[in-house]
Short mmCIF file of C-alpha atoms and ligand atoms in Angstrom, two decimals:
data_model
loop_
_atom_site.label_atom_id
_atom_site.label_comp_id
_atom_site.label_asym_id
_atom_site.label_seq_id
_atom_site.Cartn_x
_atom_site.Cartn_y
_atom_site.Cartn_z
CA UNK A 1 50.91 118.39 80.03
CA UNK A 2 50.95 115.19 81.54
CA UNK A 3 53.99 114.10 80.13
CA UNK A 4 55.61 117.16 80.86
CA UNK A 5 54.97 116.97 84.57
CA UNK A 6 56.43 113.80 84.64
CA UNK A 7 59.46 115.03 83.23
CA UNK A 8 59.53 118.41 85.50
CA UNK A 9 59.08 115.84 88.48
CA UNK A 10 61.66 113.79 87.59
CA UNK A 11 64.05 116.14 87.04
CA UNK A 12 63.46 117.41 89.79
CA UNK A 13 64.56 114.33 91.77
CA UNK A 14 67.81 114.01 90.26
CA UNK A 15 68.63 117.41 91.16
CA UNK A 16 67.37 116.74 94.85
CA UNK A 17 69.31 113.08 94.72
CA UNK A 18 72.78 114.87 93.67
CA UNK A 19 71.88 117.77 96.60
CA UNK A 20 71.85 115.22 98.98
CA UNK A 21 74.95 113.22 97.55
CA UNK A 22 76.48 116.84 97.75
CA UNK A 23 75.67 117.87 100.86
CA UNK A 24 77.51 114.57 102.52
CA UNK A 25 80.75 114.63 100.73
CA UNK A 26 83.57 117.12 102.08
CA UNK A 27 85.78 119.03 99.26
CA UNK A 28 88.72 118.43 102.08
CA UNK A 29 89.73 115.50 104.74
CA UNK A 30 92.20 115.17 107.27
CA UNK A 31 92.58 111.83 108.95
CA UNK A 32 94.80 111.65 112.21
CA UNK A 33 96.19 108.72 113.57
CA UNK A 34 97.71 108.63 117.10
CA UNK A 35 99.56 105.17 117.04
CA UNK A 36 99.26 102.89 119.17
CA UNK A 37 96.28 105.27 121.06
CA UNK A 38 93.84 102.77 122.47
CA UNK A 39 90.70 104.31 124.53
CA UNK A 40 92.19 105.18 128.06
CA UNK A 41 95.10 107.19 125.73
CA UNK A 42 91.82 109.23 124.76
CA UNK A 43 91.07 108.96 128.46
CA UNK A 44 93.92 110.25 129.86
CA UNK A 45 94.47 112.97 127.36
CA UNK A 46 90.37 114.43 128.29
CA UNK A 47 90.90 114.01 132.09
CA UNK A 48 93.64 116.29 131.85
CA UNK A 49 92.42 119.14 129.53
CA UNK A 50 89.35 120.72 129.85
CA UNK A 51 89.93 122.12 126.68
CA UNK A 52 90.82 118.75 125.31
CA UNK A 53 89.93 118.59 121.43
CA UNK A 54 88.54 115.22 121.71
CA UNK A 55 85.41 116.72 123.71
CA UNK A 56 84.35 118.43 120.46
CA UNK A 57 83.97 115.32 118.77
CA UNK A 58 79.87 114.27 118.84
CA UNK A 59 80.32 111.13 115.92
CA UNK A 60 82.43 108.32 117.49
CA UNK A 61 82.49 104.77 116.53
CA UNK A 62 84.66 101.89 117.54
CA UNK A 63 87.00 100.15 115.59
CA UNK A 64 88.04 96.70 115.64
CA UNK A 65 91.63 96.73 114.99
CA UNK A 66 92.97 92.97 113.60
CA UNK A 67 95.01 92.01 110.49
CA UNK A 68 94.15 89.57 108.26
CA UNK A 69 95.45 86.94 109.99
CA UNK A 70 96.39 87.80 113.25
CA UNK A 71 93.97 89.09 116.13
CA UNK A 72 97.23 91.69 117.57
CA UNK A 73 97.86 93.93 114.24
CA UNK A 74 101.21 96.13 113.40
CA UNK A 75 101.32 99.70 111.91
CA UNK A 76 101.23 98.91 108.52
CA UNK A 77 99.06 96.81 108.14
CA UNK A 78 96.22 98.09 110.04
CA UNK A 79 97.05 101.58 108.11
CA UNK A 80 96.59 99.50 105.25
CA UNK A 81 92.83 98.77 105.89
CA UNK A 82 92.77 101.99 106.93
CA UNK A 83 94.13 103.31 103.10
CA UNK A 84 92.84 100.65 101.29
CA UNK A 85 89.41 99.71 102.48
CA UNK A 86 91.04 96.04 102.55
CA UNK A 87 93.11 94.05 105.77
CA UNK A 88 96.30 92.33 104.82
CA UNK A 89 99.33 90.61 106.73
CA UNK A 90 100.85 92.21 109.27
CA UNK A 91 104.46 94.11 107.68
CA UNK A 92 102.92 94.55 104.24
CA UNK A 93 102.24 98.04 103.00
CA UNK A 94 99.01 98.30 100.82
CA UNK A 95 99.32 94.88 98.98
CA UNK A 96 97.35 92.18 99.63
CA UNK A 97 97.97 88.55 100.88
CA UNK A 98 100.14 87.93 97.24
CA UNK A 99 102.15 91.25 96.84
CA UNK A 100 98.80 92.74 94.29
CA UNK A 101 99.07 96.09 95.18
CA UNK A 102 95.91 97.59 96.90
CA UNK A 103 94.82 101.09 95.35
CA UNK A 104 94.72 103.94 98.23
CA UNK A 105 92.82 106.42 99.27
CA UNK A 106 95.65 108.75 98.64
CA UNK A 107 96.24 107.38 95.13
CA UNK A 108 91.90 108.13 94.50
CA UNK A 109 92.05 111.45 95.73
CA UNK A 110 95.17 111.89 92.95
CA UNK A 111 93.01 110.86 89.99
CA UNK A 112 90.30 113.59 91.36
CA UNK A 113 93.74 116.42 91.13
CA UNK A 114 92.71 116.43 94.53
CA UNK A 115 96.68 117.45 96.33
CA UNK A 116 97.39 114.36 99.06
CA UNK A 117 100.00 115.19 102.13
CA UNK A 118 101.71 113.89 105.04
CA UNK A 119 102.84 115.08 108.31
CA UNK A 120 104.47 112.40 110.85
CA UNK A 121 107.19 112.64 113.79
CA UNK A 122 108.00 108.84 112.68
CA UNK A 123 110.22 108.77 109.26
CA UNK A 124 108.11 109.46 106.24
CA UNK A 125 109.07 106.09 105.23
CA UNK A 126 107.28 104.56 108.56
CA UNK A 127 105.17 101.76 108.59
CA UNK A 128 101.99 104.05 109.42
CA UNK A 129 102.39 106.71 106.63
CA UNK A 130 103.51 104.48 103.70
CA UNK A 131 100.86 102.56 103.19
CA UNK A 132 98.54 106.13 101.89
CA UNK A 133 101.43 106.17 99.06
CA UNK A 134 103.73 103.27 98.36
CA UNK A 135 103.02 99.35 97.65
CA UNK A 136 105.35 97.04 99.64
CA UNK A 137 105.83 93.83 100.68
CA UNK A 138 107.77 94.64 104.29
CA UNK A 139 107.72 97.75 105.89
CA UNK A 140 111.89 96.90 106.65
CA UNK A 141 112.65 97.97 103.81
CA UNK A 142 113.03 101.79 103.71
CA UNK A 143 115.30 102.34 101.21
CA UNK A 144 112.48 100.72 98.38
CA UNK A 145 110.08 102.39 100.41
CA UNK A 146 112.00 105.78 100.07
CA UNK A 147 112.54 105.15 96.54
CA UNK A 148 108.71 104.58 95.83
CA UNK A 149 107.73 108.33 97.71
CA UNK A 150 109.99 109.89 95.59
CA UNK A 151 107.40 108.95 92.64
CA UNK A 152 104.71 109.17 94.96
CA UNK A 153 103.21 112.78 94.22
CA UNK A 154 102.52 113.68 97.37
CA UNK A 155 102.33 117.35 97.56
CA UNK A 156 103.42 117.55 100.86
CA UNK A 157 105.05 115.45 103.11
CA UNK A 158 107.08 116.23 106.35
CA UNK A 159 108.55 114.75 108.86
CA UNK A 160 112.14 112.85 109.47
CA UNK A 161 113.84 110.24 107.42
CA UNK A 162 116.15 111.57 105.51
CA UNK A 163 118.99 109.20 106.14
CA UNK A 164 116.95 106.49 103.91
CA UNK A 165 117.14 109.42 100.86
CA UNK A 166 120.73 110.18 101.33
CA UNK A 167 124.10 108.03 100.53
CA UNK A 168 126.61 107.40 102.92
CA UNK A 169 128.52 109.65 101.33
CA UNK A 170 127.06 113.05 102.18
CA UNK A 171 125.82 112.02 105.84
CA UNK A 172 122.45 109.90 104.95
CA UNK A 173 122.29 105.53 104.81
CA UNK A 174 122.12 104.60 101.76
CA UNK A 175 124.64 102.03 100.43
CA UNK A 176 123.73 102.53 96.65
CA UNK A 177 125.13 106.04 96.34
CA UNK A 178 121.29 107.16 95.38
CA UNK A 179 120.56 110.94 96.35
CA UNK A 180 117.09 111.03 96.61
CA UNK A 181 117.17 114.55 97.60
CA UNK A 182 117.79 115.17 94.39
CA UNK A 183 115.02 113.26 92.13
CA UNK A 184 113.35 115.34 94.54
CA UNK A 185 114.65 118.78 93.49
CA UNK A 186 114.22 117.79 90.01
CA UNK A 187 110.70 116.67 91.09
CA UNK A 188 110.08 120.26 91.20
CA UNK A 189 110.00 119.78 95.25
CA UNK A 190 111.30 122.21 97.81
CA UNK A 191 113.26 120.84 100.31
CA UNK A 192 113.52 121.86 104.06
CA UNK A 193 115.63 120.34 106.71
CA UNK A 194 114.89 122.61 109.70
CA UNK A 195 111.72 124.07 111.05
CA UNK A 196 112.13 127.56 110.52
CA UNK A 197 113.09 127.62 106.90
CA UNK A 198 109.54 125.55 106.80
CA UNK A 199 107.82 128.01 108.27
CA UNK A 200 108.52 130.59 105.13
CA UNK A 201 107.96 127.98 102.79
CA UNK A 202 105.17 129.41 100.08
CA UNK A 203 101.91 127.41 100.10
CA UNK A 204 102.34 127.70 96.16
CA UNK A 205 105.46 124.99 96.37
CA UNK A 206 105.35 120.83 96.67
CA UNK A 207 107.08 120.44 99.67
CA UNK A 208 109.44 118.05 101.57
CA UNK A 209 110.07 119.09 105.15
CA UNK A 210 112.72 116.59 106.27
CA UNK A 211 113.17 118.08 109.48
CA UNK A 212 116.01 115.34 110.81
CA UNK A 213 118.45 112.21 109.98
CA UNK A 214 115.79 109.84 112.07
CA UNK A 215 112.48 110.32 113.23
CA UNK A 216 111.84 113.75 114.33
CA UNK A 217 112.72 114.78 118.67
CA UNK A 218 110.51 113.75 121.55
CA UNK A 219 107.44 116.65 121.60
CA UNK A 220 109.56 117.65 124.96
CA UNK A 221 112.92 117.99 123.12
CA UNK A 222 111.42 119.95 120.11
CA UNK A 223 110.50 123.78 120.08
CA UNK A 224 107.29 123.16 117.31
CA UNK A 225 104.45 120.97 118.01
CA UNK A 226 102.68 118.81 115.80
CA UNK A 227 99.91 121.33 115.02
CA UNK A 228 102.73 123.51 113.76
CA UNK A 229 103.51 121.53 111.01
CA UNK A 230 100.26 120.14 109.98
CA UNK A 231 98.77 123.89 109.85
CA UNK A 232 102.19 124.09 107.25
CA UNK A 233 101.33 121.35 105.75
CA UNK A 234 97.09 122.59 105.58
CA UNK A 235 98.55 126.38 103.84
CA UNK A 236 100.19 124.18 100.94
CA UNK A 237 97.44 121.77 100.60
CA UNK A 238 94.48 124.25 100.60
CA UNK A 239 96.00 125.81 97.56
CA UNK A 240 94.16 123.35 95.20
CA UNK A 241 90.58 124.35 94.12
CA UNK A 242 89.98 120.32 94.25
CA UNK A 243 90.49 119.91 97.56
CA UNK A 244 92.82 118.01 99.71
CA UNK A 245 93.34 114.80 101.71
CA UNK A 246 96.15 114.52 104.15
CA UNK A 247 97.28 112.29 107.19
CA UNK A 248 98.85 113.10 110.10
CA UNK A 249 100.63 111.19 112.61
CA UNK A 250 101.55 110.96 115.75
CA UNK A 251 103.95 108.13 115.86
CA UNK A 252 106.04 108.26 118.75
CA UNK A 253 102.57 108.08 121.29
CA UNK A 254 103.11 104.26 120.56
CA UNK A 255 106.38 104.27 121.29
CA UNK A 256 105.96 105.71 124.36
CA UNK A 257 103.38 102.60 125.30
CA UNK A 258 106.27 100.33 124.51
CA UNK A 259 108.24 102.21 127.08
CA UNK A 260 105.74 101.88 129.08
CA UNK A 261 106.85 105.75 129.99
CA UNK A 262 103.53 107.42 130.94
CA UNK A 263 105.44 110.75 131.47
CA UNK A 264 106.39 110.15 127.58
CA UNK A 265 103.17 109.15 126.11
CA UNK A 266 100.83 112.07 127.95
CA UNK A 267 103.37 114.45 126.26
CA UNK A 268 102.94 113.03 122.72
CA UNK A 269 99.35 113.25 123.49
CA UNK A 270 99.21 116.77 124.05
CA UNK A 271 101.40 117.27 120.59
CA UNK A 272 99.17 114.98 119.20
CA UNK A 273 95.99 117.16 120.24
CA UNK A 274 97.73 120.17 119.03
CA UNK A 275 97.24 119.00 115.35
CA UNK A 276 93.76 117.70 116.57
CA UNK A 277 93.09 121.23 117.57
CA UNK A 278 94.50 122.98 114.11
CA UNK A 279 92.50 120.20 111.96
CA UNK A 280 89.48 121.20 114.11
CA UNK A 281 89.47 124.73 113.39
CA UNK A 282 90.36 124.45 109.88
CA UNK A 283 87.51 122.33 109.52
CA UNK A 284 85.35 124.64 111.37
CA UNK A 285 86.32 127.62 109.37
CA UNK A 286 86.11 125.97 105.77
CA UNK A 287 82.64 124.32 106.84
CA UNK A 288 83.80 121.26 103.90
CA UNK A 289 86.20 119.64 105.71
CA UNK A 290 85.98 116.07 107.27
CA UNK A 291 88.73 115.63 110.27
CA UNK A 292 88.26 112.13 111.47
CA UNK A 293 90.85 111.29 114.70
CA UNK A 294 91.77 107.42 114.98
CA UNK A 295 94.54 104.64 116.02
CA UNK A 296 95.74 101.88 114.17
CA UNK A 297 95.59 99.76 117.24
CA UNK A 298 95.80 99.94 121.13
CA UNK A 299 99.75 99.90 122.65
CA UNK A 300 100.22 98.40 126.49
CA UNK A 301 96.80 97.74 127.22
CA UNK A 302 97.57 101.22 129.47
CA UNK A 303 94.74 102.20 132.09
CA UNK A 304 94.13 104.63 134.79
CA UNK A 305 93.95 103.28 138.24
CA UNK A 306 94.40 105.75 140.51
CA UNK A 307 94.57 109.92 141.09
CA UNK A 308 92.29 112.84 141.01
CA UNK A 309 91.26 115.42 138.06
CA UNK A 310 94.36 116.51 138.71
CA UNK A 311 97.44 116.53 135.27
CA UNK A 312 99.72 115.29 137.86
CA UNK A 313 98.24 112.93 140.20
CA UNK A 314 96.60 110.07 137.35
CA UNK A 315 98.14 106.65 138.35
CA UNK A 316 98.43 105.08 134.77
CA UNK A 317 99.65 100.84 134.66
CA UNK A 318 100.39 99.10 131.13
CA UNK A 319 99.32 95.35 130.99
CA UNK A 320 102.20 94.52 128.80
CA UNK A 321 104.43 96.43 126.22
CA UNK A 322 103.21 94.84 123.20
CA UNK A 323 99.88 96.00 120.84
CA UNK A 324 96.73 95.02 121.87
CA UNK A 325 93.41 93.91 120.49
CA UNK A 326 91.07 96.89 122.42
CA UNK A 327 89.25 98.98 120.99
CA UNK A 328 90.46 102.41 119.53
CA UNK A 329 87.81 105.37 118.62
CA UNK A 330 86.78 107.75 115.55
CA UNK A 331 86.02 110.61 116.20
CA UNK A 332 84.15 112.13 112.90
CA UNK A 333 83.70 115.57 112.46
CA UNK A 334 82.12 117.44 109.75
CA UNK A 335 80.55 116.65 106.08
CA UNK A 336 80.67 112.60 105.93
CA UNK A 337 81.31 112.24 109.43
CA UNK A 338 78.07 110.10 109.86
CA UNK A 339 78.87 107.50 108.17
CA UNK A 340 81.73 106.50 110.94
CA UNK A 341 79.01 106.11 113.88
CA UNK A 342 79.28 102.52 115.22
CA UNK A 343 81.06 99.28 115.67
CA UNK A 344 83.51 98.16 113.05
CA UNK A 345 86.61 96.66 111.28
CA UNK A 346 89.17 98.71 110.46
CA UNK A 347 89.30 98.25 106.81
CA UNK A 348 85.70 99.83 106.78
CA UNK A 349 87.31 103.16 107.45
CA UNK A 350 89.42 102.86 104.30
CA UNK A 351 85.50 101.86 102.49
CA UNK A 352 84.11 104.31 104.15
CA UNK A 353 86.91 106.83 103.10
CA UNK A 354 86.66 105.36 99.15
CA UNK A 355 82.85 106.13 99.27
CA UNK A 356 82.81 109.88 100.36
CA UNK A 357 85.90 109.87 97.41
CA UNK A 358 82.67 108.78 94.88
CA UNK A 359 84.74 105.02 94.63
ZN1 ZN B 1 103.65 99.58 117.72
#
């Protein structure tokens, strides 16, 4: 009898522990990166908009953004930290200081048969998204990065940069006569070149939305939002019963910061907020999706020096035209979000995500 009770107790504890673990782990993970989005960028969006999605997060952390050997990081090293759980040198894309490949959360997700996707307003081979799906020692080698992207098994990729996949003879900028779009089609991807066609795509398709030769137009100059692109990507990725992981980048927030152009910046933040809203709405309905909103670094040390609560009257100033070591926020919603409270180095975001992927 005693033995039976002991066995029952052990079984109960095993099931109880498994339930606790299961409850904390999301089926889907959506990571939204506002490139260059220091804390005051978020403050401006919150001050300007009563319905800013940033107001909806209850779990908030602060991330230290340095690279392995420099206080001021670039986007490649910072995204590598988030994608792999390890810091590296500026310019490196998911390789360590000896050029060894660093295992990424996308590769882990694919090993679990989850879907993977990316949506950016930069080029798809850009420095922020690339560390999630390729490995290379220089962010500047766009053609080599594009070569690897074709084989990276992404289910969804939407952004700009068609020129890096097409030879000069066909309007691209490749000098090697290679046409990577043909290779994508051989791998059963449907390739779309404009928003209208992309919005008519079937969720069951593997898609590449190459919406521009270079990066996408500024938010103020296109008639679709990052939120719309995110919604299309989610429809596709959510077809996978094993769940999905995706990265959405508001790439040009950083460019506005480098330009110290606050009008450009505020509109890019509003565009990024549409994507945060899309992700939160999906997560609220789904109930099993973790949403993380963060940044790779601050740009320009922007701050708000005067004004009222009126959108048009914020006085915004920048300290310089470069990246800074200012904190960035980590806003988390959904199962597993509690892991993201506190102050930690950027690579801990990757390590926490790996933990949620049972690695
Ligand atoms: Zn930058």
